[in-house]
């Protein structure tokens, strides 16, 4: 799976449906007909005039491969059933000129070949129903966003071009876990230039300011820019793995290592959201580094300088 798409796993049903709709609009243009939720459950989100029907499904994660498959299988079975049973509604919906030839369930992640086999069984089921609005050679298939990679990236780029974050507010420092702050303070004491207590206290306060505001930023991004949130979280998770596996082997001075991590984190943020103001990018990066310091993926060797 493309790294930028890995963060799509775990989107809520509403978030996934919204993303699918925008990507499908980009891909199919005026050929796409979106079916509103109001007015009855038709068991589909959209269809095209050329005969492709879409049902979007994102199960609540985390799940094992088997559990994910079981939920996807049950959803497919249930909604194919609606496609067969709701004949009066669907005949009116599709009219005389649309014949469905692809019934498609779109999921953020498919990691079991059994779902394709189940879709083949559902194909047989639909064909045997001999529906007026279904092509005799209809297929039930499963897809992910990788099947629409070009359109997905165009949607992401469109979001990037208009991304704006709300202004910063003075955060509530009392909400931060005191044990995490003590952990951060202890680690920063290994940085030679921060051994002075007042200087280190000021640095900790600035990091906490960024940490709390970055949490607000990331919540806002999740609510307003789903694709950017998925990409950002995926990139930061990847960088955390580097902290655990690579930076821990770095025996350079603590100040050098801290600067390297800050720079690399801000670089990743800017790559995910290049239109973001520099100050906001720094806030997101510094907030993430503060979290790593409190949560333990990031630590330093003691500086030998006295």
Steps between C-alpha positions, in 0.01 A plus 500: 500500500621853417630663821265796453200264499595297806356767728155449345463185711276583794312795347147520632220389270400862433860606428557208266172560316582870457848421365367233263236737366754772425745259335224341293381845389855576392525167317156482333402866474141567394447127443476449879164514678523531879208347693412702815459312828161660558198342340567137581793260517574386146819319603722717278682831510521578128482358149610600153291533188729239346388244759744499793343494848701592811456408863763643738594318819760572769486265801604618845872426543731352620408156366682181415503390136236237574269735693534769232410248231199376699362853538560579131337170403194565717462854364525377141246223559257736674514774236491266202183372666362854501592533133287193430213562743442873442392446142212750499716783637795420276297472181380857564849614591678362192216551254499326163843606378740385775597134533738423785792289375738550797392487864803633688577504872775753575709446815806682637697177518450146367753244618317172450458327165186342648307824440552470124381140520194611697427767239508228234235308696291818529532547123330164452232601748420827318497342156260231614260771624456619135442863597358744243754766597802268498701395196492120449882505522513708820803451729526563875853622572702659781726804462723732703622853438799352315260431213451878475855611585519784246163648599576452870824697468320776309250528786785514753681768300182704476470484879865601543450805283235644732609378843480765771524439874320702769695756707683374808347548844666495842492130596393340827826364643320322784375238255854364443607190693752614762699175478550561128619855565748374761624244249550772238679724749736220600587415139560863406739522795736285289526787249800701616351839412183418698662396827426843640170457683335825390602454136372141501171603666444756225578242231259249658229766516546579131487132407183454705346803329571337162384160623158621616440719196614222265234275654242763411643534150495125439141469621405786266685339208325169568159668492560724197776339292458123525760409237767731645435358847545146369824594325637697796428226753655239273818706451537573872445133585772411251736755653430361847614160379825666390537646848464156653724316253752758371530810716554284807828392338612860447771584756536865396457776758149537640458852358600378153264207517210714625555751220514218245168358619334844506620573146396162361157521664432848361614381156247214511222739609579739213498212251154397618361854508723731293249787506507521881655813652855448625399578858223242491735238354746566782222472756394162360861378488599625845177365645577156359857510639362602840269198490790270415703643788214442744399161364857360468576429130761781520789510748867607501836391627648716772723775361855460628561874501475651842 
